[in-house]
Structure formats: structure tokens, C-alpha cells
Coordinates of C-alpha atoms in Angstrom, one line a residue:
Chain E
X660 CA -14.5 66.2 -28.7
X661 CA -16.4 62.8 -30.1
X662 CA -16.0 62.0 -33.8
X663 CA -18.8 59.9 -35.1
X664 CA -19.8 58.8 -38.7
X665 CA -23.1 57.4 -40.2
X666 CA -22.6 55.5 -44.0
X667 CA -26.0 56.2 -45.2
X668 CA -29.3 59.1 -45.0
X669 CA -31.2 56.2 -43.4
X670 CA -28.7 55.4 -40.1
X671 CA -28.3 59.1 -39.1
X672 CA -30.0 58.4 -35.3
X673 CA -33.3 60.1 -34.8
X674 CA -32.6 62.1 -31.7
X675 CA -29.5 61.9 -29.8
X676 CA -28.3 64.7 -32.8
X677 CA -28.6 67.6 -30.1
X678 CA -24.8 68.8 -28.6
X679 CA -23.7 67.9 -32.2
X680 CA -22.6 69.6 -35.1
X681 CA -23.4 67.1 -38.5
X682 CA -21.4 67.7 -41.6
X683 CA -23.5 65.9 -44.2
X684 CA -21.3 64.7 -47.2
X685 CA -22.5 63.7 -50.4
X686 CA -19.4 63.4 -52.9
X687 CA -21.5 63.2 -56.0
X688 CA -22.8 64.9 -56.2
X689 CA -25.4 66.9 -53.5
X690 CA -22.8 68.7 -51.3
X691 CA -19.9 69.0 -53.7
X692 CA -22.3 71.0 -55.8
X693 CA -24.0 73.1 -52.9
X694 CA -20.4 74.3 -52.3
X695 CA -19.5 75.2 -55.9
X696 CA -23.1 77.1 -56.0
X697 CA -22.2 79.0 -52.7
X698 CA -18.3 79.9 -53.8
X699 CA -20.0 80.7 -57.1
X700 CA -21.7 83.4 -55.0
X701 CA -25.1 82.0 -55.3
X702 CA -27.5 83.5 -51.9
X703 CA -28.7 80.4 -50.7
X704 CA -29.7 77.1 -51.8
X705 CA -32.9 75.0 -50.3
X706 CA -32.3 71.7 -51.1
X707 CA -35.8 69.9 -51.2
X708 CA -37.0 66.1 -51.4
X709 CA -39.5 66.2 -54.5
X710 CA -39.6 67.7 -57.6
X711 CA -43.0 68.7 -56.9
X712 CA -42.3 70.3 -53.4
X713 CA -39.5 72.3 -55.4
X714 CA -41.9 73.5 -58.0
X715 CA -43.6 74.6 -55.4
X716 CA -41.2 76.6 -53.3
X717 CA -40.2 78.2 -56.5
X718 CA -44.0 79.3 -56.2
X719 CA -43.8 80.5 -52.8
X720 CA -40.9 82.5 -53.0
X721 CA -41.5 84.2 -56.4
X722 CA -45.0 84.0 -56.6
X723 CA -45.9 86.9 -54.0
X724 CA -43.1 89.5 -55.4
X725 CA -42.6 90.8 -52.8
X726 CA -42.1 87.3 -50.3
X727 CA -39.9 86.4 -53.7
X728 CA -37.7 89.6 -53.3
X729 CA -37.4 89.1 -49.5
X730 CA -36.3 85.5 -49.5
X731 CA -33.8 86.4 -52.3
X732 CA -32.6 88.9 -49.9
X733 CA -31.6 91.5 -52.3
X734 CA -29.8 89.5 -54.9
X735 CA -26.4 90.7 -56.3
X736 CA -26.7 89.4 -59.3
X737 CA -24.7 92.2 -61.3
X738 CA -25.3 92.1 -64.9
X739 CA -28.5 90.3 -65.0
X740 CA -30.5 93.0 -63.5
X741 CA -31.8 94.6 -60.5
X742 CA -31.6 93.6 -56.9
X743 CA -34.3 91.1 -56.0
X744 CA -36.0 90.6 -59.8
X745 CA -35.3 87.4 -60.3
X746 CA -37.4 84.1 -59.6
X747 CA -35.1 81.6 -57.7
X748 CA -33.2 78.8 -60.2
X749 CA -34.6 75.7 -60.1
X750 CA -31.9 72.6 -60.1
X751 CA -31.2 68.8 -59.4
X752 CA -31.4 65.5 -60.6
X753 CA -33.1 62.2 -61.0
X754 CA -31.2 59.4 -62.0
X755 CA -28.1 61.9 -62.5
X756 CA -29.9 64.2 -65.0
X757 CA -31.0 67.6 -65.3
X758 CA -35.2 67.5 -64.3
X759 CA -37.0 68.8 -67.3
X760 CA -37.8 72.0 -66.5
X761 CA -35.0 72.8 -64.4
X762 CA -33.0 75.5 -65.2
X763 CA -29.4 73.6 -63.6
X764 CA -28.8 69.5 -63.5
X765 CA -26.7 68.2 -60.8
X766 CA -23.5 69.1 -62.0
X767 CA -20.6 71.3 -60.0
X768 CA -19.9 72.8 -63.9
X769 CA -23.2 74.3 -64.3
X770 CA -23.0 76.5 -61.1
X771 CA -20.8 79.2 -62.3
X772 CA -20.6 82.3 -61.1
X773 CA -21.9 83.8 -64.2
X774 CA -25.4 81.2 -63.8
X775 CA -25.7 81.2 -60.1
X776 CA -24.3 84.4 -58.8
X777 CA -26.7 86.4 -56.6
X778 CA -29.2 83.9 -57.1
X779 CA -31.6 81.6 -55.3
X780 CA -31.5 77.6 -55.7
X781 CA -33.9 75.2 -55.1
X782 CA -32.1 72.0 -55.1
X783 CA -33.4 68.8 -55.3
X784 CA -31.5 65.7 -54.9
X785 CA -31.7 61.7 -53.5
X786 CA -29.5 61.2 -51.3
X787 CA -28.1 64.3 -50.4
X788 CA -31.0 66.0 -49.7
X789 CA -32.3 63.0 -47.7
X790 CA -29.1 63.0 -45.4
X791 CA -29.3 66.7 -44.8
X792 CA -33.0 66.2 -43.9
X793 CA -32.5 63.7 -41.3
X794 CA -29.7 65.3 -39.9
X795 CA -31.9 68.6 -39.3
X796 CA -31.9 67.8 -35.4
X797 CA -28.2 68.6 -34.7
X798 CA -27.6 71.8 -33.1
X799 CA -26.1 72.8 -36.8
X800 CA -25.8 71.1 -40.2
X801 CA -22.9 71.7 -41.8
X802 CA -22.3 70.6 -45.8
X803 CA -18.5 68.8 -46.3
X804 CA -17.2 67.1 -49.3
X805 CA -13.2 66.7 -50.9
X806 CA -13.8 70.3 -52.5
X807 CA -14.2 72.0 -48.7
X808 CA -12.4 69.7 -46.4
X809 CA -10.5 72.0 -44.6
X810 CA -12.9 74.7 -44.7
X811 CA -15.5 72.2 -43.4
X812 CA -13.1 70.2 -40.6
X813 CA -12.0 74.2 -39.5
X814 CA -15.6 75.1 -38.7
X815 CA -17.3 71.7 -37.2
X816 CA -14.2 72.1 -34.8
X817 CA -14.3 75.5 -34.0
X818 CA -17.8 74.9 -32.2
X819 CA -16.4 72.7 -29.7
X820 CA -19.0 70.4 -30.2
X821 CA -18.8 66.7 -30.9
X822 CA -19.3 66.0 -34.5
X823 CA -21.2 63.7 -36.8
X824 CA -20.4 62.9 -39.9
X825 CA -23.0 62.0 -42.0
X826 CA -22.5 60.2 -45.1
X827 CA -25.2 60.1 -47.1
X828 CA -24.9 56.8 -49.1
X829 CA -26.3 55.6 -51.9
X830 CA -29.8 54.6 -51.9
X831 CA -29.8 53.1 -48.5
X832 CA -26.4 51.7 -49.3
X833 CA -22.9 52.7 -48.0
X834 CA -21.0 54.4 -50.5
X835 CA -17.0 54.7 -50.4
X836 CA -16.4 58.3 -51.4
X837 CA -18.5 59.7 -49.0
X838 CA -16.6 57.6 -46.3
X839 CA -13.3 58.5 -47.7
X840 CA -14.2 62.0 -47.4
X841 CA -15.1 61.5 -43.9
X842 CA -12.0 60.1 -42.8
X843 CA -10.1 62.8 -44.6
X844 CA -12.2 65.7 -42.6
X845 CA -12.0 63.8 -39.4
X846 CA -7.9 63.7 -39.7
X847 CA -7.6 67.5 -40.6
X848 CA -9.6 67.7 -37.2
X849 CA -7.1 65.1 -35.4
X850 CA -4.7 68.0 -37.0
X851 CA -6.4 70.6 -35.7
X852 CA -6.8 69.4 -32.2
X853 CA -4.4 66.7 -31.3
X854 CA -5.0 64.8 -28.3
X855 CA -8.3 66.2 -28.1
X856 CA -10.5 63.9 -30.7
X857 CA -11.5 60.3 -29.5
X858 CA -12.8 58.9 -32.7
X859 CA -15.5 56.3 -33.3
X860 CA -14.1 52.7 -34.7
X861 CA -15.7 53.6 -38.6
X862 CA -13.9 56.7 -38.6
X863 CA -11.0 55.4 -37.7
X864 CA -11.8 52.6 -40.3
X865 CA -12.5 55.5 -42.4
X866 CA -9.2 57.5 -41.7
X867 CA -7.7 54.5 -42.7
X868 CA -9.4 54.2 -46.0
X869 CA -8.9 57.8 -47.2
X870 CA -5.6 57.4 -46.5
X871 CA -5.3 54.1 -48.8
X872 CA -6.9 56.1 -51.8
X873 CA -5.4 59.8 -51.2
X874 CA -3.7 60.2 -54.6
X875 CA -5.9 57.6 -56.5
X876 CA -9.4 59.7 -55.6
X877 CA -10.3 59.8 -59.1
X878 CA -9.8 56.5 -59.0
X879 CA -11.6 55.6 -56.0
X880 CA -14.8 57.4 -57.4
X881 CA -14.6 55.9 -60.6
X882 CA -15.2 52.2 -59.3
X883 CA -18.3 53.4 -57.2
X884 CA -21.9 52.5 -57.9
X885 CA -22.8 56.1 -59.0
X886 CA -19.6 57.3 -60.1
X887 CA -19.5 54.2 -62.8
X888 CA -23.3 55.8 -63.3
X889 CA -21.7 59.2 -64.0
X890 CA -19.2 58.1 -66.3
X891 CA -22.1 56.5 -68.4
X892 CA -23.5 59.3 -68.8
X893 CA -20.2 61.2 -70.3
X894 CA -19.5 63.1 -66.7
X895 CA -16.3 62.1 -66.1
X896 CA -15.4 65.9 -65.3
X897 CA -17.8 65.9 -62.3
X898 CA -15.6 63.2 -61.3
X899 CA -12.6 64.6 -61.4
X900 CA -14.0 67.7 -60.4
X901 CA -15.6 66.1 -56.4
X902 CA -11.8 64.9 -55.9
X903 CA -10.7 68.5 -55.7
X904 CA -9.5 68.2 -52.5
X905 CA -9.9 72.2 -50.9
X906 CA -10.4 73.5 -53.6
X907 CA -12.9 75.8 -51.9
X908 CA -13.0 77.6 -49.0
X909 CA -16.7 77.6 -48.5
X910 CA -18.9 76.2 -45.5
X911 CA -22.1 75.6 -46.4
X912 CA -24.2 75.6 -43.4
X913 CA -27.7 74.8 -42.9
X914 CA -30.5 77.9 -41.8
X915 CA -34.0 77.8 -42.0
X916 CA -34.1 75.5 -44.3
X917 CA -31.6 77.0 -46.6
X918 CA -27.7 76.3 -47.0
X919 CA -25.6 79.7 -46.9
X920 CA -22.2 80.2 -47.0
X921 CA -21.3 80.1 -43.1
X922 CA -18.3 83.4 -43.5
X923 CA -21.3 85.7 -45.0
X924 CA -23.8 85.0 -42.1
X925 CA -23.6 85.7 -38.3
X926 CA -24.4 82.2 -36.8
X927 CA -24.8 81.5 -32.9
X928 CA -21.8 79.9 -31.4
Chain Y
X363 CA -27.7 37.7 -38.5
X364 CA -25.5 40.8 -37.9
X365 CA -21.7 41.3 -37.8
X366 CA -20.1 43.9 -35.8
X367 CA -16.2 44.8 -35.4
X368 CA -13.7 45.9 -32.6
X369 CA -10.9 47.7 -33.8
X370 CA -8.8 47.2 -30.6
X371 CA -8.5 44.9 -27.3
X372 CA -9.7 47.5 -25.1
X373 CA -12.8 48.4 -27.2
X374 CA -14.3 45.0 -26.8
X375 CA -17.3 45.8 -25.0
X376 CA -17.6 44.1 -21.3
X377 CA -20.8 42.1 -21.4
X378 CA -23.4 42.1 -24.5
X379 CA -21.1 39.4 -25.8
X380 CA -23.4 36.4 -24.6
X381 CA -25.1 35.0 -27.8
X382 CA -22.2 35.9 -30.3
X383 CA -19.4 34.9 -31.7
X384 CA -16.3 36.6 -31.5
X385 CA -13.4 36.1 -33.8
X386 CA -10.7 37.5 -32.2
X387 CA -7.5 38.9 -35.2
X388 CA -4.3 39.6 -34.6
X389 CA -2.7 39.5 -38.0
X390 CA 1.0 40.7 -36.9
X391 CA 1.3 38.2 -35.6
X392 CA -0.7 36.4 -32.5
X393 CA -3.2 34.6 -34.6
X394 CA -1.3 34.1 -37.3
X395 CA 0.8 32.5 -35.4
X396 CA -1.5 30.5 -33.3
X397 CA -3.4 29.4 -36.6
X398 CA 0.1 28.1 -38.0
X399 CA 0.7 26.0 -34.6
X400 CA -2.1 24.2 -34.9
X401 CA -2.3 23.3 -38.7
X402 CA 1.0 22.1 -37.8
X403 CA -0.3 20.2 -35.4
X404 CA -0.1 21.0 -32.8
X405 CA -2.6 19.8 -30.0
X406 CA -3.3 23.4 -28.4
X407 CA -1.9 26.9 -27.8
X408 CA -2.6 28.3 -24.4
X409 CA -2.5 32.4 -24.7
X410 CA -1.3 33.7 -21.0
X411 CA -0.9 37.6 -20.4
X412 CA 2.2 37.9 -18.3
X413 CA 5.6 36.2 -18.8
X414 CA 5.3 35.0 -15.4
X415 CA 2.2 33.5 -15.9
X416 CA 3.6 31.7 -18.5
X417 CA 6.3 30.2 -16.6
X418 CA 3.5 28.9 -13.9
X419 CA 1.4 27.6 -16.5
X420 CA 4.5 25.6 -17.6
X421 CA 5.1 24.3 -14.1
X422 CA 1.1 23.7 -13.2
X423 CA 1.1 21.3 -16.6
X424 CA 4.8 19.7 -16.1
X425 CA 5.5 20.0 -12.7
X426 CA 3.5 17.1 -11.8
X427 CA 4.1 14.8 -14.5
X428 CA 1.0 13.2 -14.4
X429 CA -0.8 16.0 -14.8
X430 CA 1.1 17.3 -17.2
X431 CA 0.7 14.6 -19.0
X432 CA -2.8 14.6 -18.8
X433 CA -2.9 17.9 -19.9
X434 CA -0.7 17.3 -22.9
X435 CA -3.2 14.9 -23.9
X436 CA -0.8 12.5 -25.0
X437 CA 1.4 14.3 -27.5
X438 CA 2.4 12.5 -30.6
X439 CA 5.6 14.0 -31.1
X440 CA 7.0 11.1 -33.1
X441 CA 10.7 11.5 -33.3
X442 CA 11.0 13.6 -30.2
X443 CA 9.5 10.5 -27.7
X444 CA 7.0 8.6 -26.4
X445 CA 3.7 10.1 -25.6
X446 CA 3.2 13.0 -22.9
X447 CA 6.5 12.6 -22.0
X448 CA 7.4 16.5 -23.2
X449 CA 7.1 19.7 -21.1
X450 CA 4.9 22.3 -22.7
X451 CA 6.7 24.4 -25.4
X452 CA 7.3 28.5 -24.0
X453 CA 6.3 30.9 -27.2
X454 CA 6.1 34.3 -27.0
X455 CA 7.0 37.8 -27.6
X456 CA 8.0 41.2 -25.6
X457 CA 8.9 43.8 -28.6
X458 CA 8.6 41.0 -31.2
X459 CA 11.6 39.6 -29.6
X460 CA 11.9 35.6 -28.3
X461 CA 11.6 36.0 -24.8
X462 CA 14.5 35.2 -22.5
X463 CA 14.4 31.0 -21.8
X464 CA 11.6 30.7 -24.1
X465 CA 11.4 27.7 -27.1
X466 CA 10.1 29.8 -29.2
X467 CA 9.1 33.5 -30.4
X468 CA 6.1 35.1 -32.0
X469 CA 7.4 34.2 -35.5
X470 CA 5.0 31.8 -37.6
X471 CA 7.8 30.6 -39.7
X472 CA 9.2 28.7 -36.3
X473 CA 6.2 26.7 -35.2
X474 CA 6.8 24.4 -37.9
X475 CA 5.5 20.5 -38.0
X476 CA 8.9 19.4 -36.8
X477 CA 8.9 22.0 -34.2
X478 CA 5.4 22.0 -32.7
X479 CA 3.5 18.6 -33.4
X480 CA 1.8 16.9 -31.0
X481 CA 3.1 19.4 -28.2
X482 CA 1.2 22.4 -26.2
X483 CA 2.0 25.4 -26.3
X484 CA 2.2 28.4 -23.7
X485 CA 2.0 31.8 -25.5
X486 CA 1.7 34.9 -24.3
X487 CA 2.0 38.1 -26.9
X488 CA 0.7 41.5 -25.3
X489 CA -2.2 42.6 -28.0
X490 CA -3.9 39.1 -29.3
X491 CA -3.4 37.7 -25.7
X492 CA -5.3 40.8 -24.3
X493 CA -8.2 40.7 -27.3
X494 CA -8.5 37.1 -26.7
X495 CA -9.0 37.6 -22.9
X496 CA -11.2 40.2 -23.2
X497 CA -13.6 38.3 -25.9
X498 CA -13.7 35.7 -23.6
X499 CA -17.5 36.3 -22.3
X500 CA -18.6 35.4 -26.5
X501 CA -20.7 32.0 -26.1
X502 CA -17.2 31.0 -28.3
X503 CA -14.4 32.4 -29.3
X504 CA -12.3 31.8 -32.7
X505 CA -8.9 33.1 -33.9
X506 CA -8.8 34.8 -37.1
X507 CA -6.0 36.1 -39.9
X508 CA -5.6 36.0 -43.7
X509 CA -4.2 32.9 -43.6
X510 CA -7.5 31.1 -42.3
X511 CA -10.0 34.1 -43.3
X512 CA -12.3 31.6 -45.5
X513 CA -12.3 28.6 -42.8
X514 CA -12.9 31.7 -40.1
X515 CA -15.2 33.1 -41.8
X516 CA -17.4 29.9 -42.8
X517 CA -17.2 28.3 -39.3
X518 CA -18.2 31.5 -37.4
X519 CA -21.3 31.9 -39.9
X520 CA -22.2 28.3 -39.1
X521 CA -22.9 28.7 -35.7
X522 CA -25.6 30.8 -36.8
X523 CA -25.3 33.8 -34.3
X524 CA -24.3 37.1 -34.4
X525 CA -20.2 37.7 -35.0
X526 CA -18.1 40.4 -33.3
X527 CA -14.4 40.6 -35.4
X528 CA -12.7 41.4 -32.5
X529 CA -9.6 43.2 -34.2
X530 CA -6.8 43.3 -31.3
X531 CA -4.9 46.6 -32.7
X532 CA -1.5 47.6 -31.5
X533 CA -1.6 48.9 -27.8
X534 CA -4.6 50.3 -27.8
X535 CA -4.5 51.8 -31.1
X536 CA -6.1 51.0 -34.5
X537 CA -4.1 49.0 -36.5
X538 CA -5.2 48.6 -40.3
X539 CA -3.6 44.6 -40.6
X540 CA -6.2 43.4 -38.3
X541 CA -9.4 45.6 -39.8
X542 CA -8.1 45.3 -43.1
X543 CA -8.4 41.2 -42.0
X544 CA -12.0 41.9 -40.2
X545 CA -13.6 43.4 -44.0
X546 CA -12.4 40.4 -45.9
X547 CA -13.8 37.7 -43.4
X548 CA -17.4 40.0 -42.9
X549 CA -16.9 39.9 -47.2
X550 CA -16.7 36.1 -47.0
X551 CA -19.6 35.7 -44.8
X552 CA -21.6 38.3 -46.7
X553 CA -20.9 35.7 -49.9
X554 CA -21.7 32.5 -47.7
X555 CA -25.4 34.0 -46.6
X556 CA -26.4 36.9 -49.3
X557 CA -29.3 38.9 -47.8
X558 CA -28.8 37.3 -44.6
X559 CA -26.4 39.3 -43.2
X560 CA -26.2 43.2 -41.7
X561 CA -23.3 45.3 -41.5
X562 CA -22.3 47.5 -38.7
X563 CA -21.2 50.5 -40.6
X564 CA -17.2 49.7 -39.0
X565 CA -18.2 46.8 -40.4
X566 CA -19.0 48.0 -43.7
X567 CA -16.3 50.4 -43.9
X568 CA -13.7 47.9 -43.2
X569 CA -14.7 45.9 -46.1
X570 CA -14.5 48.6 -48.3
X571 CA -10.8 48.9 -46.8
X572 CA -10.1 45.5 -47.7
X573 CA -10.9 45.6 -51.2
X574 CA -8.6 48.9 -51.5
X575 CA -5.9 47.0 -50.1
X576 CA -6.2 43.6 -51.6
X577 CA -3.5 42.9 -53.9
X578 CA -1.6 44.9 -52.0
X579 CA -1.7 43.5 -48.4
X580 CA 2.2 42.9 -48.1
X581 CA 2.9 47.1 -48.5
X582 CA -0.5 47.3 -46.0
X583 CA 1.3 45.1 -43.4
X584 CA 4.7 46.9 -44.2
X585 CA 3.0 50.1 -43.6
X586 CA 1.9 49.7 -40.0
X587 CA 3.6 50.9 -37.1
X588 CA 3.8 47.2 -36.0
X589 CA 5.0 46.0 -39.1
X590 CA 8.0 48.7 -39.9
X591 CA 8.9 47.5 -36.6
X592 CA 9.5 43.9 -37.9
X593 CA 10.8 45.0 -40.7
X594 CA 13.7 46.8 -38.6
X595 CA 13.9 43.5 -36.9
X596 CA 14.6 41.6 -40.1
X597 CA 11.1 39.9 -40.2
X598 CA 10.0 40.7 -43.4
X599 CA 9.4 37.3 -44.2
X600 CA 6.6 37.2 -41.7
X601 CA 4.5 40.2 -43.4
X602 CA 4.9 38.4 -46.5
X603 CA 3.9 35.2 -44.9
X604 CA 0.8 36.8 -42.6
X605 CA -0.5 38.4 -45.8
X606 CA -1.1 35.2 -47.0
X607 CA -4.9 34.3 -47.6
X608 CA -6.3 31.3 -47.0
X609 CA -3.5 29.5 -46.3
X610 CA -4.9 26.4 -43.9
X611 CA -8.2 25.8 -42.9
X612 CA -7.7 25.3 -39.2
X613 CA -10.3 27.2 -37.3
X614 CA -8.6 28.1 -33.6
X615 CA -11.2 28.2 -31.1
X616 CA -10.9 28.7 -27.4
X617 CA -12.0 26.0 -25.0
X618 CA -11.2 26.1 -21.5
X619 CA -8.4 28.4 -21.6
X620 CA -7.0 26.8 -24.6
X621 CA -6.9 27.2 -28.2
X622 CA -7.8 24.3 -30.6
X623 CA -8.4 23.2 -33.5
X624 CA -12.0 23.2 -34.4
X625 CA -12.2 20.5 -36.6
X626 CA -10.6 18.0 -33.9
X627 CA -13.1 18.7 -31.6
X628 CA -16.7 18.2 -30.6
X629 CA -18.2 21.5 -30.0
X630 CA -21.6 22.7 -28.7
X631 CA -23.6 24.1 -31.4

């Protein structure tokens, strides 16, 4: 089994994806947050490019009840009501804040169980969402961050495949947490399957690097170009919060356009 | 202009070197060594593979004197005699050890002024030897290590092309001295020509695993299989030393089987 890795949304190859399982990793905050909304219980979450296009498939999944109540899939969302009754949420971030509008930001914190349970998301995001878009051709698309290393390394083995991981940068731009992370899923798969990995020279590089910083993660994400951002803007916790390491045992995993927790679906092998 | 990386020997592609430059690193301790023979002047370090090519190489410059002579380019070896009058010098390594009948070991610390001036050199180490061979198709080929990484880094930029850091890695394997080495000299270049230089994403990566490690290159060294293994040896002096950056400005660069100093000879463009 081949382990590759991309740094950024904009050097994930067109073509040559097929045979390959991607795990697309965006530390802060895309896929840290997709995996808190899914552990949270949340149904799904569609994680679109524009504002506008998620407006719009807000539209299209409430607007026709009945379409709504069917891509909601019969909601278990407890105490706030019936199955199926509610419009999906609508969350993300520009510049690292909460869209006006938007019922949820970008932030792991907000997607409790008690906001997100049973619910639909549509999720729009930079980077993230731009990674798991160009990553769309690999046979699957799987969502990896610190909080669901192991979960994450566990299941892009288990389909034998080789495997991509695909940072997603900043803004064209490598960024050092999501490379960290991939070095530290790449080694739980050396674990996994010793003798059985051939890794590419960056994640080797990578390995490397994760294994400089394990300890001093916070750390690590504090110096980057968007975790200095977040700490601006008074979200240290969201820090500290994407250097969870395993914290979750979620697999968010790319279908029809949506990301669902991989252990509640059937998926083909 | 774009700069790629090797992280070992073997992973030095055959062909689609024409038209770059390679700078070949061996931090522990080949080109470390090399760089600290010829800023101690002396006149050039032939790398062989084998030990028994080392001896013929000896005998092929010696054995006739007037050859040898010629090859020795008229030594000026001061105290030790008159000009060309010396047999090369044997250097080397097997296990970090001197080899049996050999001048001299692997150790910088020994290829002192006193030592090495005006004489040549025959050293054959089992990694840098192998990385240097196999970067050999490169329209040139430098040696690289902290303790030259600005001179490295400004005269491999010069010549305009495209660089391959040609990390030699321990034995086939990774090893994080040499790539640690390979993001500082890309960072170097990356400050000489801003904007005017791509990354490979090993590249990029290895940068990033510079500047977690710098500060704290002695424990990096001391941390990798190659270095605990001087450190059993007693040779703790050379991770200190080999950690050192920018300690000459001698640029190694291999011509006609020989490494020399760059700035004592003419060389193509």
C-alpha cells in the first residue's frame, strides 16, 4: 500500500485519484469540525464552495417538504421535534467568522449534540471544502484531522487501497498542521501494517515533523498563519480543541455529496 | 526556478537530472566532513564506494610517482615536504569506525589544517559516497551540510537552474539530519530569490521541519539512528560540531571524480 500526501486544495492531481482512498485534512478548522458535527450525531453535512450555493441547497432540501424531509432522512433530533421537521442548519465561515445568517460559524464548540443532533448541515468553508472538492475523483473521500486520527488511519487502511492524503492548505499555501496531521495518520498506518506501507518522501518528511511537535501541538498551531488568525479573534479553544489527538472515533466519509459518519452507513468495499 | 529533494541515495531518480543542480547532504557525517577538508585546505576529496577501490585509487595516483604527482596537483603541504611529494591521504568509514590502514576516519574534527592541507584525499563512506554517485548525471554536483548551508545554498541558486537536495539518508532509510539540512538550504534560497522560487511539497515540508528543529539541531542529530550510534561510539563532539551552521563558505563541488572547492576553480556556468 502507497502513501502519498498533497500540501494544499490546489496540488491534489486531477485524475490519477482512481484506486485511491483521499483523507482530506483540514486542522482548522473544516474537517476537525465535520467530525465534531458527525460525533455530535448530526445526519450529514454538505460542505459547499459559496455562500450563495449554500443558501441555495438549504432551498432545495427544505423548500419542497417533502424532498427536505427525505434528504434529512428521518431526523432524530429528540427534543426539538418530530422526525424530518426541520430545515437543514446552515454553517461556516469567511475569514474565520460565523456568515450572517448562518445559524453555526466554524467552530468545533458550536456543534453540540444538543445544536446539531439529528440535523442536516450545509457547510461552507475555504479551504476545506475546496480540498474535499478536488479530491471528489478518488474511489472514496475520507475526512481526517488530530481529533480522528486513528479512527481515520483504521478505515483508509482497511480498504486496501493506496491512500492520499490531502492537506488542504491555506489559501494556496502549505500549512504545517495539516502536514503534521498527515504524518501522524500515515504512522498509525505504518502501525497498522508494518512492512506493508512504502511512503512518499513528504510523508516521510511529514512523519518526521509530527513527530518533532507531538506534545507541543498546541504549540505548533499557534504559530500558523490561521491559527495566529484564530487567536485574534479570541478562539484559542478551537485551538486547543483540533490538537485533540483521537478524541473521536468518527470517520467522516464522503457520499453523494454529503459527509456521513462511515460506522452508520453501509459503504462498498 | 524550482527545487526539489531526495530523502535517500537510492531515491535519486536515474536520468531527469540533466539541467539541474544537485546538492548532494550527508550531514552525519560524509559532507560535513568533506566540506571541513577542503576549508582546511585541502586540494580535493575523491569519494570511492568500496574500500578496495580506495586502495587502487591510492595506488593509480602514487604508484607512478609522476602521476601521482600530477594528480596531487602539487600539494603545498608546508612542513610535511616539498611539493607532490606525498601519497594521497586514505579517509573513511565502515560503522563510523577508521578503517583498517587508513590515515584517517569519517570524523571532521581530524581533517584539520595540519592534517589535510595541500594533500588529496581518498574517501569512501557508504551513504554520501552512494548519493554522490548516484547524483552524478546533475549538469553539477555540490556537497551540502549545516556547516556550509548559506555558501551551498547561494552558489547552487547562482547557477540559475533547477536544484535537487539530494539528502543521502542512512541505508536506504530517511534520516531527518540530512532533510532537516535540505529545508534550511531551500529556506536560504527561497530568501536569496523571493517569488522566484517553487517548492516541491518534500520540499516545502522539509523546511517547515527545519524551523521546528532549529535551535535544537544538536538533540535532532542525537536523535537519529545514525547519530545514537556515534554517540555510543563516543563522538558526540561531531553532532555538536555537524550541527553547526554556516561554519565555512567552501562550496564542494564534483569535477571529474573529485570534489573541490568551488571558489578555487573555474567552472562552466
Amino acid at each position: 500500500m502507497k502513501i502519498d500526501a498533497t500540501i494544499t486544495a490546489q496540488s491534489i492531481p486531477q485524475g490519477a485519484l482512481e484506486g485511491r482512498t483521499a483523507v482530506v485534512i483540514d486542522v482548522l478548522r473544516a474537517t476537525s469540525t465535520i467530525t465534531t458535527a458527525l460525533a455530535s450525531g448530526c445526519h450529514a453535512v454538505f460542505p459547499v464552495l459559496t455562500i450563495k450555493e449554500a443558501r441555495e441547497t438549504v432551498e432545495l432540501l427544505a423548500g419542497g417538504r417533502g424532498a427536505g424531509a427525505s434528504a434529512v432522512r428521518g431526523g432524530t433530533a429528540g427534543r426539538r421535534g418530530a422526525c424530518g421537521t426541520h430545515s437543514p442548519l446552515l454553517g461556516g465561515e469567511r475569514l474565520a467568522r460565523r456568515i450572517e445568517g448562518f445559524d453555526l460559524g466554524n467552530s468545533p464548540s458550536e456543534y453540540t449534540p444538543e445544536a446539531v443532533s439529528g440535523r442536516v448541515i450545509i457547510h461552507t468553508t475555504t479551504n476545506g471544502t475546496r480540498a474535499l472538492r478536488a479530491a471528489a475523483g478518488s474511489t472514496r473521500v475520507l475526512a481526517g484531522c488530530f481529533l480522528n486520527a486513528e479512527a481515520v488511519a483504521g478505515a483508509a487502511a482497511g480498504f486496501g487501497e493506496d491512500v492520499l492524503l490531502a492537506c488542504a492548505g491555506t489559501r494556496g499555501c502549505f500549512s504545517a498542521d495539516d502536514t503534521a496531521c498527515a504524518g501522524l495518520i500515515a504512522g498509525l498506518i505504518l502501525e497498522l501494517f508494518p512492512g506493508r506501507v512504502v511512503l512518499s518522501s513528504t510523508v516521510e518528511v511529514a512523519l518526521e515533523l509530527y513527530r518533532s511537535r507531538r506534545g507541543r501541538l498546541i504549540e505548533l498551531l499557534g504559530e500558523i498563519r490561521s491559527g495566529g488568525y484564530l487567536k485574534e479573534l479570541g478562539l484559542y479553544e478551537d485551538i486547543e480543541f483540533c490538537s485533540r489527538i483521537n478524541h473521536f472515533q468518527v470517520v467522516p466519509i464522503l457520499n453523494d455529496g454529503a459527509m456521513l459518519a462511515l460506522e452508520r452507513i453501509a459503504v462498498p468495499g
